[in-house]
Coordinates of C-alpha atoms and ligand atoms in Angstrom, one line a residue:
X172 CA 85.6 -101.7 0.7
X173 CA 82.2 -101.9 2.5
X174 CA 79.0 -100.1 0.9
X175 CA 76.4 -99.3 2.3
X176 CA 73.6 -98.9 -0.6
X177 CA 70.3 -97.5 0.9
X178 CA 67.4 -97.4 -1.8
X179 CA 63.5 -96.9 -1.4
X180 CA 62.9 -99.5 -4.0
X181 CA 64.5 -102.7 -5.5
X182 CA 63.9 -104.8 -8.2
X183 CA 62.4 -107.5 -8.6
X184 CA 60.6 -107.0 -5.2
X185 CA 59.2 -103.4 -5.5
X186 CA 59.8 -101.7 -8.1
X187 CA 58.2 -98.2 -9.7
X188 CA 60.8 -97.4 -12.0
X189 CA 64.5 -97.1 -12.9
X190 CA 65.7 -96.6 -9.7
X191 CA 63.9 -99.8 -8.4
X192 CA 66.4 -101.3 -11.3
X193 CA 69.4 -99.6 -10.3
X194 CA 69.0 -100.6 -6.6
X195 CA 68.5 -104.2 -8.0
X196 CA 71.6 -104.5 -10.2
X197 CA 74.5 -101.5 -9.6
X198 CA 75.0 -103.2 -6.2
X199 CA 75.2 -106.8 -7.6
X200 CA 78.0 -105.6 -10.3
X201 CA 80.1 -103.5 -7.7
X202 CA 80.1 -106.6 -5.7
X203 CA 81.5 -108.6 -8.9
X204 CA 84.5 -106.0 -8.3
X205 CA 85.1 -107.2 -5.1
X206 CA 83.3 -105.0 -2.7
X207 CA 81.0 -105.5 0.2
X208 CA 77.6 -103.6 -0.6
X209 CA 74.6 -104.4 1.7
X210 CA 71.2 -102.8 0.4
X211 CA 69.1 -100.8 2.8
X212 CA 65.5 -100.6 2.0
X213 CA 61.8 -100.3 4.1
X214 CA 61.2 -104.2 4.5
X215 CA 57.7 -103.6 2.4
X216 CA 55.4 -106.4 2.5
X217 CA 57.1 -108.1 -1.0
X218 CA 60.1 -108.2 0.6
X219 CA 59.4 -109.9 4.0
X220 CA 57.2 -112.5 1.9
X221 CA 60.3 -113.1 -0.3
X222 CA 62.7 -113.2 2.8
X223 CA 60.7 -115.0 5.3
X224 CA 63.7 -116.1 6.9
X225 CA 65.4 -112.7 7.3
X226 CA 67.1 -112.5 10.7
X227 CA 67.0 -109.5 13.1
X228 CA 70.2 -107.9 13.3
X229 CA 70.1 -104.9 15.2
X230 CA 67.4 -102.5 16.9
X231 CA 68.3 -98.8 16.1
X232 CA 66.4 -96.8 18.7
X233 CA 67.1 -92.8 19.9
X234 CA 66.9 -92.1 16.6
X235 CA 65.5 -88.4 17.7
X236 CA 62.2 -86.2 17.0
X237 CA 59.0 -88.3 16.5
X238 CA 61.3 -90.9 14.9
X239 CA 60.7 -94.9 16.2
X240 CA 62.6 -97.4 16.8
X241 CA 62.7 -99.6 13.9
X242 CA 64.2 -103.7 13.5
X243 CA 66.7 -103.9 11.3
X244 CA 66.6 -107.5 9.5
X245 CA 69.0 -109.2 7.1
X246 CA 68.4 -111.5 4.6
X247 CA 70.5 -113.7 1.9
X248 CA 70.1 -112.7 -1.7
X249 CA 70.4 -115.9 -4.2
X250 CA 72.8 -113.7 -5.8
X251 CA 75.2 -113.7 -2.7
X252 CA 74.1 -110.0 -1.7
X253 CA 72.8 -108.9 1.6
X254 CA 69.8 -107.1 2.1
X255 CA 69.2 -105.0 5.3
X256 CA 65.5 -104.7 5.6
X257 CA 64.0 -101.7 8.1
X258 CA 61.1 -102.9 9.9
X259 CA 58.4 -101.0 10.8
X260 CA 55.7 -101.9 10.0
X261 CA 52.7 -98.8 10.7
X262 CA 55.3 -96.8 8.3
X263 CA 55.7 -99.7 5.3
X264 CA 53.4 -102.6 6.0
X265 CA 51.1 -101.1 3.5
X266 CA 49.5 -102.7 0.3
X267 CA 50.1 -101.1 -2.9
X268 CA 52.9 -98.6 -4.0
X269 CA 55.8 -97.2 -2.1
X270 CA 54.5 -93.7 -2.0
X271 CA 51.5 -93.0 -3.0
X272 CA 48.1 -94.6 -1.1
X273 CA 45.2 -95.7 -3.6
X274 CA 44.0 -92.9 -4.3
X275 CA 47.3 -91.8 -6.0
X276 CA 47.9 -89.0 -3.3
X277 CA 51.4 -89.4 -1.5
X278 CA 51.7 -90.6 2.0
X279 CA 50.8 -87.9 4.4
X280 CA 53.7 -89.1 6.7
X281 CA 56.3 -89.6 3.9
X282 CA 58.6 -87.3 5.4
X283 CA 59.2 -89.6 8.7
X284 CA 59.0 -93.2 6.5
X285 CA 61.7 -92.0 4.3
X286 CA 63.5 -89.6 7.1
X287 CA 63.6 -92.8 9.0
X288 CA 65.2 -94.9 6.4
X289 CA 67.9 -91.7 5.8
X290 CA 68.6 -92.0 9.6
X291 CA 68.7 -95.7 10.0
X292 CA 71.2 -95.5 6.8
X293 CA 73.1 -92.5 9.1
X294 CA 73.0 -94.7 12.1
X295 CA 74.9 -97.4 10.3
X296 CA 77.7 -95.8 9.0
X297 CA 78.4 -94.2 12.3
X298 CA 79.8 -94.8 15.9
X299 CA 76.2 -95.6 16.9
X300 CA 75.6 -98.5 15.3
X301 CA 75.6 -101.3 16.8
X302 CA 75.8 -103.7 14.0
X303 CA 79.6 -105.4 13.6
X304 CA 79.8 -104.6 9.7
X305 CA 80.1 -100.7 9.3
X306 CA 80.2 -99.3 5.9
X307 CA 83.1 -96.4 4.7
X308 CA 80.7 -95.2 2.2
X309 CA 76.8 -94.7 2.4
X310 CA 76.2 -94.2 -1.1
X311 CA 72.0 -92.6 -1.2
X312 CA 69.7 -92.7 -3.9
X313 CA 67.1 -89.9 -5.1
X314 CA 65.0 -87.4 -1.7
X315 CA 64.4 -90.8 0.0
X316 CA 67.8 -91.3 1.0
X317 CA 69.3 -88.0 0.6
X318 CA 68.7 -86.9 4.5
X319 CA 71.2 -89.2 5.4
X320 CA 74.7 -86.9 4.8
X321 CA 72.6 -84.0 6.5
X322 CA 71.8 -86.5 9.2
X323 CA 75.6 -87.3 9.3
X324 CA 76.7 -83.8 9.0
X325 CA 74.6 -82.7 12.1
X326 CA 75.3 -85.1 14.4
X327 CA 78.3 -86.4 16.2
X328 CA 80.0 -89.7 15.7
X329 CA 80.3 -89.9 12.1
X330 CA 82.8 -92.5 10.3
X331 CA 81.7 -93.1 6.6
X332 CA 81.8 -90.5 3.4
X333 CA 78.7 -90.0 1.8
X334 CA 77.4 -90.4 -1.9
X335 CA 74.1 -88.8 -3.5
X336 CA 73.1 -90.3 -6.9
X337 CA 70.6 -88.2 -8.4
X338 CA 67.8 -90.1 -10.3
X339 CA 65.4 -87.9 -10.5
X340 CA 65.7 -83.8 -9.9
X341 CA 62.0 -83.4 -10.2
X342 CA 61.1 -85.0 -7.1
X343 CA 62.5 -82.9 -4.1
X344 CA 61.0 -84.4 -1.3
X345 CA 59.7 -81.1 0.2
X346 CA 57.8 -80.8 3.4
X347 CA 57.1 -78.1 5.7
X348 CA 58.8 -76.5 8.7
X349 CA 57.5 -78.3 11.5
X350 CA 59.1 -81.8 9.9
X351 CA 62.8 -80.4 11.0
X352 CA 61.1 -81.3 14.3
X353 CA 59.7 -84.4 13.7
X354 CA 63.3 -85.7 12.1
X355 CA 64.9 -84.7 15.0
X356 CA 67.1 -82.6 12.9
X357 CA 68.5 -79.6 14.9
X358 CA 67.5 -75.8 14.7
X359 CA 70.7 -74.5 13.1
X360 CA 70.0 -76.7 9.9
X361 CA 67.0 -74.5 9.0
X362 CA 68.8 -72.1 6.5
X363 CA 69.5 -71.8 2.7
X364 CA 72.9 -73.2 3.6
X365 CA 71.5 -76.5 5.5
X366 CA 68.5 -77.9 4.8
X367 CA 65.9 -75.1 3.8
X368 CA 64.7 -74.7 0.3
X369 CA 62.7 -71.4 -0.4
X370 CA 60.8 -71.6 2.9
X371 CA 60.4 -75.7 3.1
X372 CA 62.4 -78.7 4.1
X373 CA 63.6 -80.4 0.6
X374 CA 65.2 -84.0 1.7
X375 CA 66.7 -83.9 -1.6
X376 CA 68.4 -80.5 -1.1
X377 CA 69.6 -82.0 2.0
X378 CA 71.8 -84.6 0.3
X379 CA 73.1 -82.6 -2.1
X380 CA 74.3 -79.7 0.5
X381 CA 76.0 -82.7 2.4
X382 CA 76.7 -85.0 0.4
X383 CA 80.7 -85.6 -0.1
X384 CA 80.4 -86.3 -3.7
X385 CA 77.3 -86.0 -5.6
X386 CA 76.3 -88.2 -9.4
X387 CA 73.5 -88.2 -11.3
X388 CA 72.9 -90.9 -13.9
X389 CA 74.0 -89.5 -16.9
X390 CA 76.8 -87.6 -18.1
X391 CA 74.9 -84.9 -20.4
X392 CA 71.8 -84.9 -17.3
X393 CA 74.7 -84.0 -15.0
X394 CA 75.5 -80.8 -17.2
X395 CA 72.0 -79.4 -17.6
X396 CA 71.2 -80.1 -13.9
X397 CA 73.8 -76.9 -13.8
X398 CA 71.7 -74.7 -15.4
X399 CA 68.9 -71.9 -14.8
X400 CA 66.4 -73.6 -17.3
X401 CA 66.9 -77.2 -16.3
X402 CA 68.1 -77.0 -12.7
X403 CA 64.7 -77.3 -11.2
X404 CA 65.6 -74.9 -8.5
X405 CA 68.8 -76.6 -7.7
X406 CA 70.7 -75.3 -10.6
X407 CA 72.6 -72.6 -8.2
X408 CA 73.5 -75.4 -5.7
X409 CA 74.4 -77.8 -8.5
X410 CA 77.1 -75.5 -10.2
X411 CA 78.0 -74.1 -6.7
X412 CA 78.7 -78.4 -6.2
X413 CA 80.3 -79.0 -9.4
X414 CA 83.6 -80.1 -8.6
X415 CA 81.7 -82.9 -7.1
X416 CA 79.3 -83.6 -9.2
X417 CA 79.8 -86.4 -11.8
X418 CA 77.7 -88.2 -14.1
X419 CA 77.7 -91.6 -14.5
X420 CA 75.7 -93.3 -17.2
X421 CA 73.5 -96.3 -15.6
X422 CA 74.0 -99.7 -17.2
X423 CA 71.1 -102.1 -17.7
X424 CA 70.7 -105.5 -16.3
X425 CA 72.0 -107.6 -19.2
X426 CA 71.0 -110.7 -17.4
X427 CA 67.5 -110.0 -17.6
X428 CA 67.4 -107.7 -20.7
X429 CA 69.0 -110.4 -23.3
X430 CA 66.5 -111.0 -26.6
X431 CA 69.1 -114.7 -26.6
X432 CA 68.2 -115.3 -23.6
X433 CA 64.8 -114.2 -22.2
X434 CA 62.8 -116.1 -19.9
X435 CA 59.6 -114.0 -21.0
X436 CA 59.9 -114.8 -24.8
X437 CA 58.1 -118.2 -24.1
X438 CA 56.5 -119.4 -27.1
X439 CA 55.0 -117.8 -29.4
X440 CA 57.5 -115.1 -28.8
X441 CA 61.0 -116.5 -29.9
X442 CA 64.5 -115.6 -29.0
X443 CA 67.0 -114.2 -30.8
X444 CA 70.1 -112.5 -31.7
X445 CA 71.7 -109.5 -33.7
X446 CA 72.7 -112.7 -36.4
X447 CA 69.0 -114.0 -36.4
X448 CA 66.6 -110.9 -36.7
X449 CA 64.2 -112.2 -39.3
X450 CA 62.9 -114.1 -36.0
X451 CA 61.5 -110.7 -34.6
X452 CA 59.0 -111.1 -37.5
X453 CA 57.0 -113.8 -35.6
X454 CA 57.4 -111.5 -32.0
X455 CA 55.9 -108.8 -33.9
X456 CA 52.4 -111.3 -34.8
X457 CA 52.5 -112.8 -31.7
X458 CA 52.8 -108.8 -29.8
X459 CA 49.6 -108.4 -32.7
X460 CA 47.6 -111.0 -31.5
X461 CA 47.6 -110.9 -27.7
X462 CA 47.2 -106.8 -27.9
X463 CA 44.4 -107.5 -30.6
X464 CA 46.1 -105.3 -33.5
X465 CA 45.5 -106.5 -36.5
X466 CA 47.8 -109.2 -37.8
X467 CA 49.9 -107.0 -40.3
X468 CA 53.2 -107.3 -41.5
X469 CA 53.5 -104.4 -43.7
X470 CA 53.3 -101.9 -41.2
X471 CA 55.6 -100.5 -39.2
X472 CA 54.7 -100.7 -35.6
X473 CA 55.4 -98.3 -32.9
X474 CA 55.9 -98.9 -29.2
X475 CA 55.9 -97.2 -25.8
X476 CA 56.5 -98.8 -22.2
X477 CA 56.7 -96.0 -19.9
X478 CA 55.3 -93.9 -16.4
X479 CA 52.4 -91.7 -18.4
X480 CA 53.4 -88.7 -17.4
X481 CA 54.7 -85.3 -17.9
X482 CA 58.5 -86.0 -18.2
X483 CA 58.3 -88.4 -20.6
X484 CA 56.4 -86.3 -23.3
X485 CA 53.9 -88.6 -24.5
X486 CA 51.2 -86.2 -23.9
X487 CA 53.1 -85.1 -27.9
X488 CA 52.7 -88.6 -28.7
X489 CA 48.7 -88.6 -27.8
X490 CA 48.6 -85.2 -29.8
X491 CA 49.9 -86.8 -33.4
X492 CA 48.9 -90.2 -32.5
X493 CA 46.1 -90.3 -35.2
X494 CA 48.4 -88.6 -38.2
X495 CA 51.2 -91.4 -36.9
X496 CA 47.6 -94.4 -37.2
X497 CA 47.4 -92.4 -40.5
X498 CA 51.3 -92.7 -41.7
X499 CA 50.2 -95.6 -42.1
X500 CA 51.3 -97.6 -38.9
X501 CA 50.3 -99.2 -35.7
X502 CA 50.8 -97.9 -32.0
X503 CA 51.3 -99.8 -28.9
X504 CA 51.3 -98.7 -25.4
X505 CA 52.0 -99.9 -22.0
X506 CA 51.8 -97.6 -18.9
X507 CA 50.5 -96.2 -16.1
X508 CA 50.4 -92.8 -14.7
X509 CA 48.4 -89.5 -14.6
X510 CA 44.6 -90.1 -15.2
X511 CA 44.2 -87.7 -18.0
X512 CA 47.1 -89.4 -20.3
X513 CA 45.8 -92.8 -19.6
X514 CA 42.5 -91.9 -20.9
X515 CA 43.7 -90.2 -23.5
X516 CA 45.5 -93.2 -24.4
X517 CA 42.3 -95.7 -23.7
X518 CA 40.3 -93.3 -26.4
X519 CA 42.8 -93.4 -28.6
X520 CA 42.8 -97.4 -28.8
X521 CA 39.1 -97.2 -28.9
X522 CA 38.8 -94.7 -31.7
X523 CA 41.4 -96.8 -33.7
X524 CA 40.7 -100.7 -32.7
X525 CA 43.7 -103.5 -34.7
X526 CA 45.5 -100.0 -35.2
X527 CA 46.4 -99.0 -31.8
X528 CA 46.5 -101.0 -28.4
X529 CA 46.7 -99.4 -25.0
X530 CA 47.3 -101.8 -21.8
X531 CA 46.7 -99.0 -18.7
X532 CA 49.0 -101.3 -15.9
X533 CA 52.5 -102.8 -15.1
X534 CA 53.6 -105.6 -16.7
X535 CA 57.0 -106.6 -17.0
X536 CA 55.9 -109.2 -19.5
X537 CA 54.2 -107.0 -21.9
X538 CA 57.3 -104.7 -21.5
X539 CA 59.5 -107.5 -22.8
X540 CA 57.5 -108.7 -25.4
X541 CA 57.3 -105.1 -26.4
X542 CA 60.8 -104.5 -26.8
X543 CA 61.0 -107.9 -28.5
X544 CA 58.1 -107.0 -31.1
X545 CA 58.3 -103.9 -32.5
X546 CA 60.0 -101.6 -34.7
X547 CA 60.7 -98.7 -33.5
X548 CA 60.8 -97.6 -29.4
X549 CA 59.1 -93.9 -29.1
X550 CA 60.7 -92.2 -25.8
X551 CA 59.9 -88.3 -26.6
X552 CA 60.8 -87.3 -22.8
X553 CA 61.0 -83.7 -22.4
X554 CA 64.0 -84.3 -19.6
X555 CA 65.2 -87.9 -19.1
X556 CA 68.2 -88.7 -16.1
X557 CA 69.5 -91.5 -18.1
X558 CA 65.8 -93.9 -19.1
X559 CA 66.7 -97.6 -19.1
X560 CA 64.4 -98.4 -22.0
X561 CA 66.1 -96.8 -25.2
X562 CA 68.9 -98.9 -24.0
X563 CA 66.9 -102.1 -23.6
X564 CA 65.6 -101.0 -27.3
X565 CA 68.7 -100.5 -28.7
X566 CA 70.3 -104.1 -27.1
X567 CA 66.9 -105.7 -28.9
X568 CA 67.4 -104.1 -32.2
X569 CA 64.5 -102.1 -31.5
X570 CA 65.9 -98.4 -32.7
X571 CA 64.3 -95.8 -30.8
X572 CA 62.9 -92.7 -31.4
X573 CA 64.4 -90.3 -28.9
X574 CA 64.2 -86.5 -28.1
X575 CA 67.8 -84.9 -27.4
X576 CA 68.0 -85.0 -23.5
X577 CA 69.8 -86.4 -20.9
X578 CA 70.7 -90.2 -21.4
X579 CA 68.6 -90.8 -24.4
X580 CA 71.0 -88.0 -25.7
X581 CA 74.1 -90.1 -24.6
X582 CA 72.9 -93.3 -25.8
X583 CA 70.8 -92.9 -28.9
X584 CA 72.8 -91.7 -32.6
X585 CA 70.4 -90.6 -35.1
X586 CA 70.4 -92.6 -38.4
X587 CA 72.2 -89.4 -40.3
X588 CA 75.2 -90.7 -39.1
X589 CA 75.4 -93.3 -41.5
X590 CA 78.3 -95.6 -40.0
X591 CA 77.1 -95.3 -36.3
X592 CA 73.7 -94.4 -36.2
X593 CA 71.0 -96.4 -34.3
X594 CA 67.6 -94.7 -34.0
X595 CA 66.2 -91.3 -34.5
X596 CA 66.7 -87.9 -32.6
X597 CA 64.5 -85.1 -32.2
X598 CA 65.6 -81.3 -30.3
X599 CA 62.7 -80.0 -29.7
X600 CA 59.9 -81.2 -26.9
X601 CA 57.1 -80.6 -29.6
X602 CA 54.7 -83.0 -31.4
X603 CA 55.5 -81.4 -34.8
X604 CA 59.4 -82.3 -33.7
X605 CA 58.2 -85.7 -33.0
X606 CA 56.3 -86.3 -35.7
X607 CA 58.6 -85.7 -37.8
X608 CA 60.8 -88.0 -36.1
X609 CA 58.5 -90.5 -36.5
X610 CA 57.9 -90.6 -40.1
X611 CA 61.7 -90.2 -40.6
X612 CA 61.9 -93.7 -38.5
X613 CA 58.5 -95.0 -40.7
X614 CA 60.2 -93.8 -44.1
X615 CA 63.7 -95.4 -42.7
X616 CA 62.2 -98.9 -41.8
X617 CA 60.8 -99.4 -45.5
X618 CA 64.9 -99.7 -46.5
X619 CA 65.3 -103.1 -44.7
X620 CA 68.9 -102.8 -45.4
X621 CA 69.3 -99.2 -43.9
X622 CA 67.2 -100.7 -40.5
X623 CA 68.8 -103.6 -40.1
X624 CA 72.4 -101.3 -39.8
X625 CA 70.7 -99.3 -37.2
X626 CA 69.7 -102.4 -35.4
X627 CA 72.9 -104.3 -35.5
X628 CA 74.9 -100.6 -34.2
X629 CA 72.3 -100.7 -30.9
X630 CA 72.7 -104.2 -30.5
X631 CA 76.7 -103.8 -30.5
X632 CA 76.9 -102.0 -28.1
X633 CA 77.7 -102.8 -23.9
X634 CA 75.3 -101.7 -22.0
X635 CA 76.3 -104.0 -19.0
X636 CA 76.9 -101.8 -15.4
X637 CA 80.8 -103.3 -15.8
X638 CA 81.8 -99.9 -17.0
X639 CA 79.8 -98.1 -14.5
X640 CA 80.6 -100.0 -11.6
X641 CA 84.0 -99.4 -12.2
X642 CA 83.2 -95.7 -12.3
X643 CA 81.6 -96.0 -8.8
X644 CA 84.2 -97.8 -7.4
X645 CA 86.8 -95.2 -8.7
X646 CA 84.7 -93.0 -6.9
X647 CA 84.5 -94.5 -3.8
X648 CA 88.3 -94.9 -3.5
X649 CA 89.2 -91.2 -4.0
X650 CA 86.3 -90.6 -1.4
X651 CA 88.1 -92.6 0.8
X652 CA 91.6 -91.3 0.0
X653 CA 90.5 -87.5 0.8
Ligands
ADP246 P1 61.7 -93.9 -15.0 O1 62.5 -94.5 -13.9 O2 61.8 -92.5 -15.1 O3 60.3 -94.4 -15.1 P2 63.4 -95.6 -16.7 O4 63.5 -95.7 -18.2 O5 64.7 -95.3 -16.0 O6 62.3 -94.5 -16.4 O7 62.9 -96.9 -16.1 C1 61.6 -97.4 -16.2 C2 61.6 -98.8 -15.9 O8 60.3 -99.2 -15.5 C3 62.0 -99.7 -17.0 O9 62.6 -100.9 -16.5 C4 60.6 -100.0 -17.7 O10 60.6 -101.2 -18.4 C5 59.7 -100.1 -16.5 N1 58.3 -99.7 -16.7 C6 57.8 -98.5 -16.8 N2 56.5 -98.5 -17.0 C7 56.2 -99.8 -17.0 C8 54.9 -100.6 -17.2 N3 53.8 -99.9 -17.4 N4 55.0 -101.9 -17.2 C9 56.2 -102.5 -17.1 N5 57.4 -101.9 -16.9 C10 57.4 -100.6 -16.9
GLC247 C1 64.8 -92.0 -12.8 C2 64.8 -91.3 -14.2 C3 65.3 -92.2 -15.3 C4 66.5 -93.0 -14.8 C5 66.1 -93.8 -13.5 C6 67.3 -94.6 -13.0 O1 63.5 -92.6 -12.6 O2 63.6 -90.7 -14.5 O3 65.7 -91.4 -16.4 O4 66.8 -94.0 -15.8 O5 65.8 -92.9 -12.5 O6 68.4 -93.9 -12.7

């Protein structure tokens, strides 16, 4: 069976979040169950320093409206995948993140870098292309992708089925009128039944209108996506698409996310495993040391490694994070995001130095030593898709603290459930909800006994893609066999 996987990010190379993740591993696993699946991303500058040897392989061009004519390269991943990188480089030979310039403003011509890679992606699963290896299935990923099955709805000469996986419903990719145009999509599409969205061109609304079978990351995400309240606007289209729309919980790259085996616990961190946590005790001074919190064993410490922003609710955190300081415990946090959270945060570590430490950046490092050194994982997200890092907390016996939503609500059993519970769950998107949760998870982590159950139920548990690959591939095959 021959994928075609087209992603606007991929880790380890570019990556701004979970979907950078997915791109890097799903593909990799459905590969490991004998399929051919060739990534298609922008060839951003990260990616044509890693592949310096990536060979041109084809030169889409015709492409329609103020579209160019891009170079499509390949290139050999150590792995044994094959990436297709899209050349162009006035559209993604640009420093810094995928999306947004410096100034934290999106691209003003983000509508023709990612229509271009929708198209290209269009181009190759049809009778266009002019490269040998054509996929059956272009499986798309989030508005930067999602043009493609309108692309291959409109014009003539398609072959392959189309897939939309739904990361992220808040970001709709919407532009304005005159970018119908500019895509070189045709007249006819502009209506609620193509690609219009209440006046505007949404690229995500695109996919999902076209799109032969539609999944979003997470079974319980795929239901509320259905409804009024959590349907962002698409809730009518969603349950108008339900019979195909599936949710499919994302696995976690187990490779890289092992607390036996990870190449970022260099010493003084330590490795270790479900049988050896009384070695966490020495990740949780070394985490003290290099944040500058104060070297204390007796309390329980709290940690966050997240985008600083709206969805993921840690504005509530900010709100209680003295009364937490006060329980009494320590806070640490890693992210970047919207300027007034990570000020909010940089006070907070100022008003409360060795009791709270606030890194304002990426680092993967950090991230790992994070989920390697503290207690307790604090993800209060107000809507969550799936979230990769309550499951990289549970695999490091690092029981989070999770609101009921989405994935964390698939993934995460609150320790009432005495036989299979493994962290702490909260209903309601409010700090006194979360507070609460928190002091449960303080309270709870005094009972070393009680914690140490909790950790060994996350740490149990598979969170490798092989289950969800095979998912994918099941859906592939009854793609291809309607
Ligand atoms: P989202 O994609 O909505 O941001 P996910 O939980 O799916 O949320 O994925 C986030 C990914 O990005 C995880 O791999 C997480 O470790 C990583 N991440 C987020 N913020 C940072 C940061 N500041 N430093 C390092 N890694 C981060
Ligand atoms: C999005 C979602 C996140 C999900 C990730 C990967 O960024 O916000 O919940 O884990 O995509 O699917």
């Amino acid at each position: 069976m021959k994928v075609l996987f087209a992603a606007s990010e991929i880790a380890p190379w570019v990556k701004t979040g979970g979907l950078g993740d997915v791109a890097g591993a799903l593909p990799a696993a459905l590969r490991q169950q004998g399929l051919d699946v060739r990534v298609l991303v922008p060839a951003y500058p990260a990616l044509k320093a890693a592949f310096p040897h990536a060979k041109e392989v084809a030169r889409p061009h015709w492409l329609g409206g103020l579209l160019p004519s891009p170079v499509l390269l390949q290139a050999h991943v150590p792995d044994g995948g094959t990436l297709l990188l899209l050349d162009y480089p006035p559209y993604y030979d640009r420093t810094g993140n995928p999306y947004l310039n410096a100034d934290g403003h999106d691209w003003l011509d983000n509508h023709l870098r990612f229509g271009l890679l929708a198209r290209v992606a269009a181009w190759l699963g049809s009778h266009s292309t002019t490269l040998a290896w054509r996929p059956q299935i272009v499986h798309c990923n989030d508005w930067q992708t999602s043009l493609a099955p309108a692309y291959m709805h409109y014009l003539p000469g398609n072959a392959a089925k189309s897939l939309v996986t739904v990361h992220n419903l808040a970001f709709q990719g919407l532009f304005d009128y005159a970018s119908l145009f500019e895509l070189g999509l045709p007249d006819n599409a502009w209506h609620p039944g193509g690609v219009e969205y209440y006046g505007r061109l949404s690229l995500l609304k695109a996919g999902l209108q076209f799109a032969d079978a539609i999944t979003t990351v997470s079974p319980t995400y795929a239901r509320e996506i259905q409804t009024d309240e959590e349907g962002m606007g698409m809730g009518g289209l969603l349950r108008h698409r339900a019979e195909v729309l599936t949710g499919i919980l994302n696995g976690i790259d187990t490779a890289q996310w092992d607390p036996e085996t990870d190449a970022m616990l260099r010493k003084p961190f330590t490795r270790y495993g479900a049988d050896r946590l009384e070695a966490r005790a020495a990740n949780k001074t070394a985490l003290q040391r290099l944040t500058g919190l104060e070297d204390e064993a007796g309390l329980p410490l709290f940690g966050v490694v997240s985008r600083l922003t709206h969805q993921k609710g840690v504005d509530l955190l900010a709100a209680i994070a003295a009364k937490v300081l006060a329980l009494p415990a320590q806070l640490i946090v890693l992210g970047t995001g919207e300027r007034e959270l990570e000020d909010a945060f940089r006070l907070l570590a100022h008003a409360h130095p060795g009791r709270c430490a606030v890194t304002v950046g990426f680092d993967e490092v950090q991230a790992h030593h994070i989920e390697a050194g503290v207690d307790a994982f604090v993800m209060p997200s107000r809507f969550e898709p799936c979230g990769l890092n309550q499951m990289y907390s549970l695999r490091y016996g690092t029981p989070p603290i999770v609101r009921a939503t989405g994935g964390l609500a698939d993934t995460v059993i609150d320790a009432a459930d005495a036989k299979r519970g493994n962290g702490f769950v909260f209903d309601e998107p409010t700090a006194a909800d979360l507070f609460a949760a928190i002091r449960r998870a303080a309270n709870a982590w005094k009972d070393q006994q009680l914690w140490q159950r909790l950790q060994r139920n996350g740490m149990a548990r598979d969170f490798s893609w092989d289950a969800p690959a095979l998912r994918y591939v099941e859906l592939y095959s009854a793609l291809l066999a309607a």
